[in-house]
Tab-separated table of N, CA and C in Angstrom:
chain	number	residue	atom	x	y	z
A	242	UNK	N	-4.774	2.614	-15.637
A	242	UNK	CA	-5.307	3.767	-14.571
A	242	UNK	C	-5.406	2.867	-13.193
A	243	UNK	N	-5.055	3.503	-11.983
A	243	UNK	CA	-5.320	3.012	-10.721
A	243	UNK	C	-6.938	3.033	-10.373
A	244	UNK	N	-7.216	1.995	-9.698
A	244	UNK	CA	-8.615	2.005	-8.977
A	244	UNK	C	-8.566	2.812	-7.767
A	245	UNK	N	-9.610	3.385	-7.605
A	245	UNK	CA	-9.949	4.068	-6.221
A	245	UNK	C	-9.987	3.037	-5.288
A	246	UNK	N	-9.377	3.260	-4.150
A	246	UNK	CA	-9.402	2.565	-2.953
A	246	UNK	C	-10.458	3.283	-2.083
A	247	UNK	N	-11.123	2.290	-1.212
A	247	UNK	CA	-12.081	2.779	-0.229
A	247	UNK	C	-11.686	2.191	0.880
A	248	UNK	N	-11.813	2.958	2.145
A	248	UNK	CA	-11.675	2.430	3.416
A	248	UNK	C	-12.747	2.441	4.307
A	249	UNK	N	-12.802	1.553	5.019
A	249	UNK	CA	-14.097	1.308	6.106
A	249	UNK	C	-13.592	1.863	7.547
A	250	UNK	N	-14.632	2.611	7.994
A	250	UNK	CA	-14.368	2.782	9.420
A	250	UNK	C	-15.831	3.149	10.186
A	251	UNK	N	-15.908	2.963	11.426
A	251	UNK	CA	-16.882	3.004	12.169
A	251	UNK	C	-17.199	4.554	12.742
A	252	UNK	N	-18.314	5.061	12.240
A	252	UNK	CA	-18.802	6.298	12.695
A	252	UNK	C	-19.933	6.308	13.780
A	253	UNK	N	-19.537	7.096	14.882
A	253	UNK	CA	-20.716	7.133	15.765
A	253	UNK	C	-21.458	8.440	15.542
A	254	UNK	N	-22.587	8.390	15.439
A	254	UNK	CA	-23.570	9.644	15.060
A	254	UNK	C	-24.731	9.554	16.283
A	255	UNK	N	-25.170	10.659	16.591
A	255	UNK	CA	-26.141	10.715	17.575
A	255	UNK	C	-27.547	10.282	16.903
A	256	UNK	N	-28.673	9.945	17.471
A	256	UNK	CA	-29.801	9.475	16.668
A	256	UNK	C	-30.630	10.507	15.890
A	257	UNK	N	-30.377	11.877	16.402
A	257	UNK	CA	-31.180	12.860	15.656
A	257	UNK	C	-30.418	13.329	14.520
A	258	UNK	N	-29.038	13.343	14.649
A	258	UNK	CA	-28.374	13.693	13.577
A	258	UNK	C	-28.462	12.522	12.259
A	259	UNK	N	-28.605	11.229	12.655
A	259	UNK	CA	-28.634	10.032	11.888
A	259	UNK	C	-29.847	10.305	11.186
A	260	UNK	N	-31.118	10.458	11.962
A	260	UNK	CA	-32.198	10.690	11.474
A	260	UNK	C	-32.403	11.627	10.273
A	261	UNK	N	-31.712	12.942	10.487
A	261	UNK	CA	-31.720	13.879	9.729
A	261	UNK	C	-31.034	13.468	8.376
A	262	UNK	N	-29.712	12.876	8.411
A	262	UNK	CA	-28.965	12.336	7.394
A	262	UNK	C	-29.603	11.408	6.427
A	263	UNK	N	-30.357	10.402	7.187
A	263	UNK	CA	-31.212	9.451	6.452
A	263	UNK	C	-32.480	10.200	5.513
A	264	UNK	N	-33.026	11.239	6.203
A	264	UNK	CA	-34.085	11.848	5.600
A	264	UNK	C	-33.523	12.634	4.334
A	265	UNK	N	-32.433	13.331	4.628
A	265	UNK	CA	-31.857	13.936	3.542
A	265	UNK	C	-31.573	13.117	2.352
A	266	UNK	N	-30.851	11.763	2.513
A	266	UNK	CA	-30.486	11.014	1.537
A	266	UNK	C	-31.681	10.511	0.895
A	267	UNK	N	-32.651	10.150	1.828
A	267	UNK	CA	-34.113	9.775	0.722
A	267	UNK	C	-34.668	10.783	0.050
A	268	UNK	N	-34.556	11.956	0.537
A	268	UNK	CA	-35.015	13.309	-0.440
A	268	UNK	C	-34.138	13.282	-1.580
A	269	UNK	N	-32.843	13.056	-1.734
A	269	UNK	CA	-31.977	13.063	-2.799
A	269	UNK	C	-31.707	11.830	-3.606
A	270	UNK	N	-32.718	10.754	-3.103
A	270	UNK	CA	-32.540	9.432	-3.739
A	270	UNK	C	-31.045	8.736	-3.626
A	271	UNK	N	-30.509	9.057	-2.461
A	271	UNK	CA	-29.052	8.483	-2.205
A	271	UNK	C	-29.129	7.357	-1.103
A	272	UNK	N	-28.316	6.502	-0.979
A	272	UNK	CA	-28.094	5.881	0.206
A	272	UNK	C	-27.541	6.769	1.371
A	273	UNK	N	-27.768	6.169	2.672
A	273	UNK	CA	-27.217	6.859	3.653
A	273	UNK	C	-25.642	6.981	3.527
A	274	UNK	N	-24.932	5.716	3.223
A	274	UNK	CA	-23.584	6.104	2.971
A	274	UNK	C	-23.131	7.123	1.979
A	275	UNK	N	-23.991	6.989	0.811
A	275	UNK	CA	-23.790	7.996	-0.435
A	275	UNK	C	-23.957	9.201	0.079
A	276	UNK	N	-24.980	9.706	0.842
A	276	UNK	CA	-25.059	11.024	1.398
A	276	UNK	C	-23.915	11.316	2.335
A	277	UNK	N	-23.397	10.525	3.110
A	277	UNK	CA	-22.283	10.778	4.159
A	277	UNK	C	-21.207	11.201	3.163
A	278	UNK	N	-20.801	10.408	2.059
A	278	UNK	CA	-19.839	10.631	1.373
A	278	UNK	C	-19.790	11.837	0.507
A	279	UNK	N	-21.054	12.404	0.144
A	279	UNK	CA	-21.338	13.483	-0.530
A	279	UNK	C	-21.027	14.649	0.463
A	280	UNK	N	-21.701	14.553	1.745
A	280	UNK	CA	-21.494	15.429	2.544
A	280	UNK	C	-19.995	15.867	2.822
A	281	UNK	N	-19.147	14.639	3.044
A	281	UNK	CA	-17.761	14.931	3.448
A	281	UNK	C	-17.100	15.496	2.267
A	282	UNK	N	-17.160	15.174	1.029
A	282	UNK	CA	-16.680	15.456	-0.284
A	282	UNK	C	-16.906	16.962	-0.331
A	283	UNK	N	-18.160	17.510	-0.396
A	283	UNK	CA	-18.477	18.749	-0.403
A	283	UNK	C	-17.657	19.628	0.552
A	284	UNK	N	-17.715	19.367	1.772
A	284	UNK	CA	-17.119	19.936	2.923
A	284	UNK	C	-15.585	20.315	2.674
A	285	UNK	N	-15.027	19.074	2.113
A	285	UNK	CA	-13.546	19.232	1.759
A	285	UNK	C	-13.298	20.172	0.395
A	286	UNK	N	-14.110	20.156	-0.638
A	286	UNK	CA	-14.213	21.003	-1.688
A	286	UNK	C	-14.288	22.293	-1.228
A	287	UNK	N	-15.216	22.458	-0.369
A	287	UNK	CA	-15.346	24.107	-0.048
A	287	UNK	C	-14.099	24.495	0.822
A	288	UNK	N	-13.703	23.615	1.600
A	288	UNK	CA	-12.393	24.068	2.399
A	288	UNK	C	-11.081	24.111	1.506
A	289	UNK	N	-11.363	23.611	0.229
A	289	UNK	CA	-10.105	23.470	-0.666
A	289	UNK	C	-8.981	22.534	-0.177
A	290	UNK	N	-9.721	21.267	0.358
A	290	UNK	CA	-8.830	20.362	0.901
A	290	UNK	C	-8.721	18.984	-0.039
A	291	UNK	N	-9.409	19.073	-1.009
A	291	UNK	CA	-9.387	17.940	-2.126
A	291	UNK	C	-8.252	18.004	-2.819
A	292	UNK	N	-7.444	16.839	-3.186
A	292	UNK	CA	-6.120	16.790	-3.832
A	292	UNK	C	-6.763	17.043	-5.182
A	293	UNK	N	-5.731	17.646	-6.130
A	293	UNK	CA	-6.086	17.950	-7.450
A	293	UNK	C	-6.491	16.693	-8.214
A	294	UNK	N	-7.309	16.724	-9.220
A	294	UNK	CA	-7.422	15.340	-9.798
A	294	UNK	C	-6.455	15.177	-11.003
A	295	UNK	N	-6.144	13.932	-11.114
A	295	UNK	CA	-5.157	13.449	-12.427
A	295	UNK	C	-5.373	14.177	-13.597
A	296	UNK	N	-6.656	14.167	-14.174
A	296	UNK	CA	-7.082	14.517	-15.498
A	296	UNK	C	-6.650	15.979	-15.617
A	297	UNK	N	-6.911	16.909	-14.527
A	297	UNK	CA	-6.486	18.218	-14.596
A	297	UNK	C	-5.073	18.500	-14.566
A	298	UNK	N	-4.319	17.550	-14.028
A	298	UNK	CA	-2.953	17.666	-14.075
A	298	UNK	C	-2.409	17.437	-15.644
A	299	UNK	N	-3.009	16.367	-16.270
A	299	UNK	CA	-2.638	15.963	-17.445
A	299	UNK	C	-2.936	17.157	-18.520
A	300	UNK	N	-4.171	17.932	-18.301
A	300	UNK	CA	-4.580	18.984	-19.041
A	300	UNK	C	-3.591	20.334	-18.809
A	301	UNK	N	-3.104	20.464	-17.700
A	301	UNK	CA	-2.074	21.467	-17.272
A	301	UNK	C	-0.793	21.103	-18.195
A	302	UNK	N	-0.427	19.696	-18.177
A	302	UNK	CA	0.873	19.625	-19.021
A	302	UNK	C	0.824	19.633	-20.393
A	303	UNK	N	-0.325	19.689	-20.955
A	303	UNK	CA	-0.535	19.691	-22.503
A	303	UNK	C	-0.175	21.015	-23.066
């Protein structure tokens, strides 16, 4: 199996927004980075923009 690649980038966020993200992350026992990843993934999922998972493709072929 191939390993997931992660990419780093700089994100500028205003102070109030960052404070809200940090508080939300603490409430859900996540790191700030983990919370941002979750927020982005959820937004992509809701917009149906996530690529289909390989496991789902395998099941469809069986």
